[in-house]
Amino acid sequence: MTGPTDERTAPATALETLHRVFGYDSFRGDQAEIIQQVIVGGDALVLMPTGGGKSLCYQIPALVRAGTGVVISPLIALMQDQVDALSAVGVRAAFLNSTQDGAERMRVEAAYIAGELDLLYLAPERLRMSSTADLLDRGSIALFAIDEAHCVSQWGHDFRPDYLQLSMLHERWPEVPRIALTATATEVTHKEITRRLDLGGARHFVSSFDRPNIQYRIESKNQPMQQLLTLIRSEHAGDAGIVYCLSRASVEKTAEFLVDQGITALPYHAGLDASVRQRNQSRFLREDGVVMVATIAFGMGIDKPDVRFVAHLDLPKSVEGYYQETGRAGRDGLPSTAWLAYGLQDVVQQRRMIDQSEGDRAHRMRLSQHLDAMLALCETLQCRRVQLLAYFGETSTACGNCDTCLNPPEGWDGTVPAQKLLSTVVRLQRERNQRFGAQHLIDILLGKRNPRIEAQGHDAISTFGIGGELGEQEWRGVVRQLLAQGLLGVHSDGYGTLILTDASAGVLDGSRRVELRREPERAARRAKKSTVAASLPGEAVPLFEKLREWRAGVAREQAVPAYIIFGDATLRGIALSKPDSLTELAGVSGVGEKKLELYGEQLLEVVAAGY
Ligand code: ADP
Ligand code: ZN
């Protein structure tokens, strides 16, 4: 039972814990209310974007309430780091999963039973074993935290069958409060989590999904590797980043290219040996400034707070996937970039993949809808963020921190070029019963007499050479946008040949106007630098760099990721305030009791050296 006394004292205890253990001044967003709800024994469902600060929402109640907070997490590979991060601030944490040997497991179990753990991380599959439930009964449970709660949704892309049985927690331990957390949830996923985890009676906390520190940019793909290199060199030299590619082959090729250019890049995809994957992931987490080139197999639950950019070299399959992947940038709230290069081939390829995908018509329809929403985001003339947030049911106003806000693209009337292109498709189809891909159609419009055109006699078609008003690159933009708008289709022959759609007729007969987007000039659209160092006043940069060096040394000695020692945000705070006493240092956000004791003197020395 919770009495009024608890309700009055709990927030103070929570705030004191936040300050003493984690070194932060105040709660963010809904944190205080969520923590209060769980401390007094209530259930909570928390929808908060990546970097919003979900971990504290269960860690603080676990510290304040009697007993051990039990955290269900699918991310076995990351449990060690989570436990290390907690140990670094003096919290007693441990995990149980399949990577441990018997002796280690027994040690953790004994600590749990003896009440010596504040937090215990469990893989969901362990709850299938009755021995796990028996073990939990022998200790005292402060709360259950269900992390990555969207894994219970069959609709989403991270479905884990083991999550379905998590409703048993509530049946077996009805008096223990539960808090479920996720960073991905459209309306549909939200409902499914509520139903499957039986959280109808819980308080739901839905934060804005906006990530204001992330600058969203989408540009058309010409020479993707060079474009990527420019991004890294001009804005993110020395920064940690993730580059997503669709195929294993392009992961390998891109990683090699970056390495040849002197960038520390590592590949990650499901075809690599598990030990190589593990080693690369661990280097990415531990070392400063590593670029991970990966398929989407990489990244779920990666807690690294200082990923400064996420680049996509291929079009993501859905807005949800794109948002989740880009969301791995800038968890620490500092300026970061989400950059996507996308082109005609992406659209053709994805439409083809949907056509050839397994599953029924309804399934293909769903894939198509996901792709259409993604394409609409790419081709929008509006603020990217407004469109992204609208997808998640939020209304907002132009953000000023995306490419379309910084460099507004122009709309233009593309009806006539669209008619020229579509009538070329019609002529080939009707007069000759032929279909061709984009390049050939463009060659016809531009009047190129290449061997293929001559062999086919396509220089005799009435649209031959009538497209001189646009260059080849612009024509590719027209084709891409017609595909994106569904005014042109891809045949299911597997060769990417183009055909008319039902909607094409309106364009051809002049009853439908085609609005297209003109890319802003490349030179003009260079966005401002967004690195952490660039966000500091010039005189603070050398000290910030020195602090990073110091941190790298300590992290190496202890074999833990650098961010476990201190996050960039904390180093930035130190570089700005240049503290000259332990008391002043304790006032910097992110410096708690334990870290002050461990590193305080060393940090003051670095500051005193006067960079
Ligand atoms: P999420 O799990 O929602 O992605 P985290 O729990 O990893 O986010 O928190 C993201 C970052 O923000 C971490 O570096 C964390 O220490 C920091 N953080 C969380 N809450 C606060 C707060 N109240 N004040 C300052 N920093 C915070
Ligand atoms: Zn914007």
XYZ file of C-alpha atoms and ligand atoms in Angstrom:
639
model
C 0.000 0.000 0.000
C 1.193 3.468 -0.708
C 0.330 6.190 1.697
C 0.404 9.959 1.290
C 3.777 10.109 3.040
C 5.387 8.098 0.256
C 3.950 10.409 -2.330
C 5.366 13.452 -0.614
C 8.818 12.114 0.099
C 9.427 10.053 -3.010
C 10.224 12.891 -5.421
C 12.801 14.356 -3.066
C 14.471 10.953 -2.755
C 14.433 10.541 -6.518
C 15.970 13.945 -7.082
C 18.602 13.342 -4.433
C 19.504 10.041 -6.149
C 19.669 11.733 -9.553
C 22.057 14.271 -8.159
C 24.277 12.098 -5.984
C 24.562 9.005 -8.189
C 24.278 10.359 -11.722
C 25.486 13.897 -11.157
C 22.553 15.556 -12.965
C 20.706 18.640 -11.763
C 17.158 18.055 -12.836
C 14.817 15.616 -14.503
C 13.997 15.971 -18.143
C 10.599 15.877 -19.797
C 8.336 13.305 -18.162
C 11.102 11.604 -16.161
C 10.008 12.972 -12.768
C 6.405 11.901 -13.219
C 7.280 8.490 -14.584
C 9.697 7.824 -11.759
C 7.135 8.937 -9.206
C 4.500 6.640 -10.707
C 6.783 3.606 -10.410
C 8.174 4.503 -6.980
C 4.664 4.482 -5.542
C 4.019 1.088 -7.100
C 2.102 1.943 -10.255
C 2.581 0.575 -13.789
C 3.863 2.774 -16.598
C 4.183 2.559 -20.374
C 6.830 4.954 -21.612
C 7.160 6.067 -25.232
C 10.194 8.288 -25.432
C 12.611 8.879 -28.288
C 16.135 7.541 -28.223
C 18.283 9.752 -26.063
C 15.248 10.928 -24.110
C 16.545 9.332 -20.924
C 14.535 6.145 -20.522
C 17.125 4.266 -18.443
C 16.824 6.592 -15.455
C 13.065 6.000 -15.450
C 13.595 2.507 -14.074
C 17.074 2.848 -12.567
C 16.075 5.521 -10.062
C 12.917 3.732 -8.840
C 15.008 0.574 -8.511
C 17.419 2.485 -6.271
C 14.696 4.162 -4.241
C 12.389 1.153 -3.740
C 13.354 -1.798 -1.585
C 14.592 -4.866 -3.477
C 16.142 -5.413 -6.901
C 14.893 -3.891 -10.128
C 14.598 -6.673 -12.717
C 15.213 -5.452 -16.268
C 14.118 -7.575 -19.215
C 16.227 -6.733 -22.242
C 16.758 -8.541 -25.548
C 20.210 -7.073 -25.964
C 22.449 -9.730 -24.486
C 25.571 -8.431 -26.209
C 25.171 -5.077 -24.485
C 24.379 -6.212 -20.957
C 28.020 -6.165 -19.945
C 28.341 -2.520 -20.974
C 25.110 -1.582 -19.219
C 26.332 -3.217 -16.041
C 29.762 -1.567 -16.406
C 28.141 1.851 -16.834
C 26.121 1.351 -13.649
C 29.091 0.028 -11.686
C 31.034 3.115 -12.762
C 28.559 5.294 -10.848
C 28.465 2.935 -7.876
C 25.202 1.102 -8.594
C 25.212 -2.633 -7.789
C 24.165 -4.284 -11.041
C 24.540 -7.699 -12.673
C 23.052 -9.767 -15.480
C 21.991 -13.331 -16.161
C 22.230 -14.600 -19.709
C 23.537 -17.446 -21.829
C 27.026 -15.961 -22.207
C 27.949 -16.773 -18.590
C 29.423 -19.927 -17.155
C 27.831 -21.752 -14.231
C 30.073 -20.312 -11.562
C 29.440 -16.744 -12.660
C 25.699 -17.363 -12.754
C 25.697 -18.799 -9.251
C 27.565 -15.794 -7.964
C 24.970 -13.434 -9.438
C 22.084 -15.546 -8.156
C 23.540 -15.576 -4.648
C 23.976 -11.790 -4.733
C 20.360 -11.371 -5.828
C 19.016 -13.645 -3.079
C 21.136 -11.853 -0.485
C 19.601 -8.527 -1.553
C 22.932 -7.176 -2.749
C 21.786 -6.054 -6.194
C 20.073 -2.824 -7.167
C 19.512 -3.978 -10.735
C 19.438 -7.367 -12.430
C 19.326 -7.625 -16.240
C 17.648 -10.715 -17.695
C 17.310 -11.982 -21.255
C 13.617 -12.665 -22.010
C 14.213 -16.320 -22.842
C 15.327 -16.971 -19.273
C 11.765 -16.401 -18.095
C 10.696 -19.524 -19.970
C 12.585 -21.553 -17.369
C 10.724 -22.216 -14.171
C 14.043 -22.040 -12.331
C 14.220 -18.321 -13.145
C 10.815 -17.614 -11.619
C 11.776 -19.658 -8.554
C 14.983 -17.689 -8.244
C 13.112 -14.368 -8.464
C 10.817 -15.552 -5.654
C 13.772 -16.105 -3.364
C 14.777 -12.447 -3.463
C 12.814 -9.250 -3.346
C 11.705 -7.569 -6.581
C 11.515 -3.777 -6.631
C 10.026 -3.539 -10.126
C 10.038 -5.086 -13.589
C 11.352 -2.965 -16.423
C 10.548 -4.226 -19.922
C 13.047 -2.533 -22.200
C 12.589 -2.352 -25.995
C 8.905 -3.121 -25.375
C 8.102 -2.823 -29.103
C 9.690 -6.287 -29.486
C 6.298 -7.653 -28.414
C 4.718 -6.256 -31.576
C 4.356 -8.599 -34.499
C 3.660 -5.675 -36.744
C 6.988 -4.022 -36.075
C 10.352 -5.132 -37.378
C 12.016 -6.287 -34.155
C 9.532 -8.922 -33.082
C 10.834 -11.370 -30.431
C 8.575 -14.347 -29.689
C 9.934 -14.518 -26.135
C 8.397 -11.144 -25.428
C 4.904 -12.563 -25.828
C 5.138 -14.417 -22.560
C 6.056 -11.318 -20.581
C 2.403 -10.955 -19.582
C 3.225 -13.712 -17.099
C 5.154 -11.225 -14.960
C 1.942 -9.525 -14.101
C 0.080 -12.773 -13.445
C 2.703 -14.244 -11.207
C 3.763 -11.056 -9.370
C 0.691 -8.833 -9.510
C 1.929 -6.528 -6.764
C 5.258 -5.677 -8.455
C 5.115 -2.478 -10.532
C 5.991 -2.757 -14.201
C 7.450 -0.167 -16.506
C 7.606 -0.885 -20.241
C 9.744 1.368 -22.413
C 10.290 1.871 -26.111
C 11.567 4.437 -28.564
C 9.558 3.238 -31.536
C 5.862 3.420 -31.609
C 3.335 4.457 -34.130
C -0.278 4.360 -32.955
C -0.560 0.733 -34.055
C 2.520 -0.435 -32.140
C 1.468 1.487 -29.053
C -1.890 -0.302 -29.012
C -0.299 -3.675 -29.550
C 2.153 -3.212 -26.667
C -0.705 -2.181 -24.386
C -2.777 -5.208 -25.294
C -0.061 -7.841 -25.269
C 1.577 -6.729 -22.039
C -1.782 -6.049 -20.418
C -0.910 -2.433 -19.679
C -4.426 -1.050 -20.101
C -4.399 -0.001 -16.441
C -0.941 1.570 -16.581
C -0.253 5.279 -16.942
C 0.943 6.014 -20.457
C 3.625 8.616 -20.958
C 3.972 9.630 -24.582
C 6.754 12.131 -25.202
C 7.289 14.110 -28.323
C 9.358 12.073 -30.705
C 11.257 15.073 -31.898
C 15.045 14.913 -31.753
C 15.906 18.578 -32.142
C 19.673 18.027 -32.025
C 19.589 15.824 -35.130
C 19.875 17.640 -38.439
C 17.975 15.665 -41.096
C 19.327 15.836 -44.632
C 18.371 13.913 -47.741
C 20.204 14.478 -50.994
C 20.121 12.902 -54.394
C 22.642 10.207 -55.040
C 25.217 10.782 -57.767
C 28.534 9.429 -56.556
C 27.530 8.014 -53.196
C 30.997 7.157 -51.887
C 32.368 10.595 -52.739
C 29.336 12.257 -51.213
C 29.830 10.230 -48.046
C 33.493 11.093 -47.933
C 32.707 14.781 -48.284
C 30.242 14.557 -45.418
C 32.776 12.868 -43.149
C 35.729 15.059 -44.102
C 33.976 18.390 -44.053
C 31.719 17.917 -41.061
C 32.578 14.804 -39.090
C 36.296 14.195 -39.198
C 37.279 12.106 -36.176
C 33.675 11.513 -35.143
C 31.972 8.203 -34.459
C 29.298 7.388 -37.023
C 27.219 4.648 -38.584
C 26.881 4.154 -42.340
C 23.965 1.941 -43.384
C 24.009 -0.015 -46.649
C 21.420 -2.421 -47.975
C 23.655 -5.336 -48.956
C 26.593 -7.140 -47.429
C 28.614 -6.519 -50.573
C 28.140 -2.772 -50.399
C 29.003 -2.817 -46.689
C 32.340 -4.451 -47.514
C 33.034 -2.173 -50.453
C 32.183 1.002 -48.562
C 34.223 0.056 -45.494
C 37.238 -0.685 -47.699
C 36.863 2.598 -49.525
C 36.763 4.566 -46.274
C 39.779 2.728 -44.899
C 41.681 3.540 -48.121
C 40.835 7.176 -47.488
C 42.412 7.007 -44.056
C 39.194 6.744 -42.037
C 38.886 4.181 -39.230
C 35.948 2.177 -40.614
C 34.785 -1.357 -39.784
C 32.220 -3.601 -41.499
C 29.279 -5.273 -39.758
C 26.734 -7.628 -41.352
C 25.115 -10.973 -40.677
C 27.489 -12.761 -43.077
C 30.529 -12.064 -40.935
C 31.727 -14.500 -38.348
C 30.080 -13.884 -34.964
C 33.472 -13.250 -33.372
C 34.388 -10.637 -36.004
C 31.045 -8.937 -35.533
C 31.506 -8.896 -31.788
C 35.031 -7.521 -32.100
C 33.981 -4.766 -34.498
C 31.028 -3.782 -32.355
C 33.204 -3.637 -29.314
C 35.799 -1.454 -31.062
C 33.038 0.868 -32.216
C 31.776 1.185 -28.642
C 35.161 1.451 -26.992
C 37.309 3.557 -29.276
C 36.699 7.165 -30.151
C 35.900 8.081 -33.720
C 35.200 4.692 -35.326
C 32.853 4.586 -38.331
C 30.745 1.434 -38.478
C 29.605 0.460 -41.976
C 26.701 -1.922 -41.507
C 23.488 -3.475 -42.679
C 20.475 -2.851 -40.480
C 21.477 -5.973 -38.546
C 23.552 -3.505 -36.548
C 22.390 -1.066 -33.990
C 19.417 -2.067 -31.928
C 20.082 -1.055 -28.353
C 23.487 0.421 -29.128
C 23.711 2.773 -26.181
C 26.729 4.702 -27.409
C 25.690 8.279 -26.700
C 28.219 10.081 -28.923
C 27.410 8.753 -32.394
C 27.706 12.020 -34.308
C 26.288 10.976 -37.660
C 24.165 8.265 -39.236
C 24.450 8.028 -43.014
C 22.241 5.966 -45.297
C 23.674 5.035 -48.668
C 20.482 3.212 -49.640
C 16.853 4.062 -49.152
C 15.377 2.631 -45.934
C 12.250 0.511 -46.433
C 10.037 2.482 -44.077
C 9.873 5.741 -42.182
C 9.812 3.781 -38.936
C 13.054 2.032 -39.820
C 14.626 5.296 -40.968
C 13.633 7.038 -37.765
C 14.927 4.264 -35.591
C 18.240 4.049 -37.451
C 18.844 7.791 -37.584
C 17.800 7.967 -33.932
C 21.049 6.276 -32.977
C 22.796 9.569 -33.615
C 23.178 12.080 -30.807
C 21.709 10.316 -27.799
C 23.681 12.731 -25.661
C 21.675 15.633 -27.033
C 24.629 17.251 -28.826
C 24.461 18.315 -32.487
C 24.395 15.336 -34.884
C 23.615 14.603 -38.512
C 21.231 12.166 -40.168
C 22.159 12.061 -43.821
C 20.611 10.016 -46.622
C 21.616 9.780 -50.274
C 18.907 8.427 -52.483
C 18.400 8.011 -56.196
C 16.403 6.552 -59.031
C 17.904 3.084 -58.656
C 16.730 2.890 -55.045
C 13.131 3.323 -56.081
C 13.360 0.823 -58.932
C 15.140 -1.714 -56.759
C 12.741 -1.451 -53.838
C 9.656 -1.645 -56.006
C 11.145 -4.743 -57.598
C 11.937 -6.290 -54.235
C 8.393 -5.760 -53.059
C 7.070 -7.413 -56.216
C 9.241 -10.418 -55.677
C 8.761 -10.668 -51.939
C 7.208 -13.685 -50.323
C 3.841 -13.364 -48.713
C 0.355 -12.489 -49.871
C -1.061 -9.445 -51.590
C -1.915 -7.761 -48.304
C 1.667 -8.107 -47.171
C 2.970 -6.573 -50.405
C 0.444 -3.772 -50.060
C 1.798 -3.013 -46.613
C 5.396 -2.966 -47.869
C 4.296 -0.634 -50.652
C 2.631 1.749 -48.224
C 5.762 1.835 -46.084
C 7.864 2.615 -49.152
C 5.470 5.306 -50.371
C 5.642 7.097 -47.036
C 9.435 6.952 -47.154
C 9.468 8.306 -50.719
C 7.109 11.100 -49.782
C 9.579 12.122 -47.086
C 12.435 12.123 -49.593
C 10.597 14.188 -52.174
C 8.900 16.661 -49.889
C 9.184 20.409 -50.384
C 8.256 20.909 -46.730
C 10.316 20.693 -43.558
C 11.545 17.092 -43.160
C 10.917 17.119 -39.452
C 7.332 18.292 -39.813
C 6.708 15.410 -42.173
C 8.523 12.862 -39.998
C 6.672 13.860 -36.869
C 3.378 13.881 -38.740
C 4.041 10.253 -39.566
C 4.087 9.577 -35.840
C 0.915 11.603 -35.333
C 2.521 14.837 -34.105
C 1.918 18.290 -35.523
C 4.789 20.765 -35.553
C 6.121 23.801 -37.360
C 9.153 24.218 -39.654
C 12.246 23.311 -37.644
C 15.074 25.350 -39.115
C 17.423 22.395 -38.707
C 16.855 20.190 -41.748
C 17.982 20.545 -45.358
C 14.636 21.758 -46.655
C 14.466 24.455 -43.972
C 18.098 25.527 -44.404
C 17.999 25.477 -48.182
C 14.423 25.375 -49.406
C 14.025 23.413 -52.650
C 11.838 24.910 -55.338
C 8.761 23.329 -56.777
C 8.310 23.484 -60.534
C 5.663 22.471 -63.026
C 6.936 19.226 -64.516
C 3.801 18.360 -66.445
C 5.340 18.726 -69.891
C 8.507 16.682 -69.218
C 6.326 14.065 -67.503
C 4.129 13.866 -70.589
C 7.183 13.479 -72.828
C 8.519 10.655 -70.722
C 5.209 8.863 -70.345
C 4.424 9.121 -74.029
C 7.782 7.524 -74.803
C 6.751 4.611 -72.593
C 3.367 4.474 -74.362
C 4.909 4.488 -77.824
C 7.317 1.678 -77.010
C 4.591 -0.333 -75.386
C 1.758 0.221 -77.884
C 3.667 0.485 -81.135
C 6.325 -2.114 -80.492
C 5.245 -4.043 -77.442
C 8.557 -3.211 -75.763
C 9.615 -2.082 -72.303
C 12.844 -0.400 -71.256
C 14.589 0.906 -68.156
C 15.146 4.530 -67.199
C 18.484 5.023 -68.929
C 17.216 3.953 -72.328
C 14.132 6.159 -72.059
C 16.301 9.129 -71.163
C 18.652 8.372 -74.076
C 15.668 8.477 -76.422
C 14.435 11.801 -75.015
C 17.913 13.282 -75.280
C 18.264 12.016 -78.845
C 21.380 9.932 -78.268
C 22.335 7.811 -81.221
C 24.050 5.041 -79.337
C 24.337 1.468 -80.711
C 21.365 0.209 -78.703
C 19.064 2.994 -79.919
C 20.140 2.441 -83.506
C 19.837 -1.326 -83.329
C 16.294 -0.962 -82.039
C 15.441 1.770 -84.525
C 14.334 3.950 -81.623
C 15.576 7.080 -83.347
C 12.427 6.794 -85.406
C 10.113 7.168 -82.413
C 8.326 10.519 -82.399
C 9.640 11.493 -78.964
C 13.266 10.948 -80.013
C 15.307 13.999 -79.123
C 12.411 16.089 -77.775
C 13.801 16.321 -74.210
C 16.697 18.732 -74.720
C 15.329 21.222 -72.197
C 16.690 19.076 -69.343
C 20.067 17.429 -68.769
C 20.545 13.756 -68.095
C 20.754 14.219 -64.336
C 17.574 16.267 -64.305
C 15.789 13.640 -66.330
C 16.796 11.037 -63.791
C 15.234 13.269 -61.156
C 12.016 13.416 -63.196
C 11.860 9.637 -63.580
C 12.584 9.141 -59.881
C 9.880 11.539 -58.819
C 7.300 10.082 -61.188
C 8.063 6.679 -59.694
C 7.808 8.097 -56.195
C 4.447 9.677 -56.999
C 3.124 6.469 -58.538
C 2.761 8.083 -61.990
C 5.187 5.547 -63.409
C 5.583 1.919 -62.367
C 8.169 -0.850 -62.391
C 7.295 -4.036 -64.273
C 7.539 -7.311 -62.367
C 9.877 -8.821 -64.977
C 12.781 -8.359 -62.576
C 14.723 -6.105 -64.994
C 13.456 -2.799 -63.661
C 11.691 -1.853 -66.882
C 9.212 0.984 -66.589
C 5.487 0.892 -67.302
C 2.437 3.105 -66.988
C 0.241 3.011 -63.909
C -3.486 3.742 -63.596
C -2.603 7.269 -62.586
C -0.489 7.922 -65.712
C -3.522 8.487 -67.915
C -4.435 11.751 -66.183
C -0.992 13.159 -66.924
C -1.081 12.066 -70.546
C -4.503 13.575 -71.242
C -3.538 16.835 -69.540
C -6.068 16.620 -66.713
C -3.407 16.242 -64.034
C -0.630 18.680 -63.249
C 2.698 17.244 -62.096
C 4.500 19.134 -59.350
C 8.205 18.334 -59.142
C 11.036 19.321 -56.868
C 14.197 21.021 -58.047
C 17.307 20.164 -56.085
C 18.997 23.224 -54.631
C 22.501 23.869 -55.932
C 24.967 21.541 -54.286
C 27.406 24.280 -53.309
C 24.704 26.432 -51.827
C 23.271 23.705 -49.710
C 26.344 23.013 -47.625
C 24.916 22.923 -44.136
C 26.716 24.381 -41.202
C 29.167 22.235 -39.296
C 27.580 20.160 -36.608
C 30.400 18.568 -34.675
C 30.615 18.928 -30.925
C 33.876 20.833 -31.175
C 32.248 23.228 -33.633
C 29.511 23.888 -31.090
C 32.103 25.109 -28.571
C 33.647 28.560 -28.533
C 37.065 28.333 -30.191
C 39.084 28.849 -27.009
C 37.450 25.828 -25.301
C 38.273 23.392 -28.115
C 41.886 22.516 -27.145
C 40.835 21.648 -23.588
C 37.918 19.589 -24.865
C 40.318 17.634 -27.114
C 42.735 17.123 -24.171
C 39.891 15.840 -22.010
C 38.953 13.394 -24.761
C 42.524 12.146 -24.870
C 42.574 11.715 -21.102
C 39.274 9.829 -21.283
C 40.543 7.526 -24.042
C 43.517 6.593 -21.859
C 41.389 5.801 -18.795
C 38.893 3.815 -20.894
C 41.692 1.764 -22.430
C 43.184 0.999 -19.017
C 39.849 -0.209 -17.703
C 38.785 -1.880 -20.960
C 35.420 -0.109 -20.986
C 33.827 2.170 -23.609
C 34.965 5.778 -23.347
C 31.441 7.061 -22.671
C 31.282 4.969 -19.501
C 34.017 7.178 -18.069
C 32.276 10.436 -19.107
C 29.991 11.450 -21.956
C 30.931 14.173 -24.465
C 28.304 16.400 -22.887
C 30.132 16.245 -19.545
C 33.552 16.885 -21.122
C 32.008 19.784 -22.972
C 30.681 21.116 -19.662
C 34.141 20.872 -18.104
C 35.831 22.534 -21.087
C 33.371 25.429 -20.840
C 33.457 25.979 -17.077
C 37.154 25.176 -16.437
C 36.559 24.235 -12.783
C 39.459 24.754 -10.376
C 38.102 22.930 -7.331
C 36.349 19.646 -6.623
C 33.252 21.559 -5.554
C 33.087 23.380 -8.866
C 33.716 20.150 -10.741
C 30.863 18.472 -8.853
C 28.575 21.137 -10.277
C 29.169 19.983 -13.857
C 26.296 17.890 -15.211
C 27.250 14.206 -15.293
C 29.776 14.311 -12.439
C 28.294 12.264 -9.578
C 29.685 11.255 -6.210
C 31.579 8.152 -7.324
C 33.176 9.658 -10.422
C 34.185 12.771 -8.530
C 36.014 10.572 -6.063
C 37.656 8.440 -8.775
C 38.610 11.052 -11.345
C 38.217 14.454 -9.696
C 41.892 15.143 -9.034
C 43.006 13.891 -12.445
C 40.468 16.102 -14.200
C 41.516 19.169 -12.246
C 45.087 18.496 -13.333
C 44.092 18.340 -16.989
C 42.179 21.611 -16.619
C 45.018 23.254 -14.657
C 47.531 22.414 -17.390
C 45.919 25.376 -19.134
C 45.062 24.390 -22.708
P 17.376 6.359 -23.969
O 17.519 5.021 -23.290
O 16.030 6.968 -23.832
O 17.857 6.340 -25.384
P 19.393 7.117 -22.135
O 18.733 6.624 -20.925
O 20.515 6.308 -22.706
O 18.326 7.379 -23.255
O 19.866 8.616 -21.894
C 20.492 9.360 -22.916
C 21.549 10.269 -22.337
O 20.970 11.323 -21.587
C 22.476 9.536 -21.391
O 23.784 9.971 -21.640
C 21.963 9.953 -20.021
O 22.947 9.855 -19.048
C 21.505 11.373 -20.274
N 20.433 11.801 -19.354
C 19.291 11.151 -19.076
N 18.539 11.836 -18.197
C 19.217 12.980 -17.918
C 18.961 14.125 -17.069
N 17.866 14.214 -16.339
N 19.906 15.092 -17.044
C 21.035 15.000 -17.777
N 21.325 13.955 -18.586
C 20.438 12.953 -18.664
Zn 12.963 21.561 -41.001
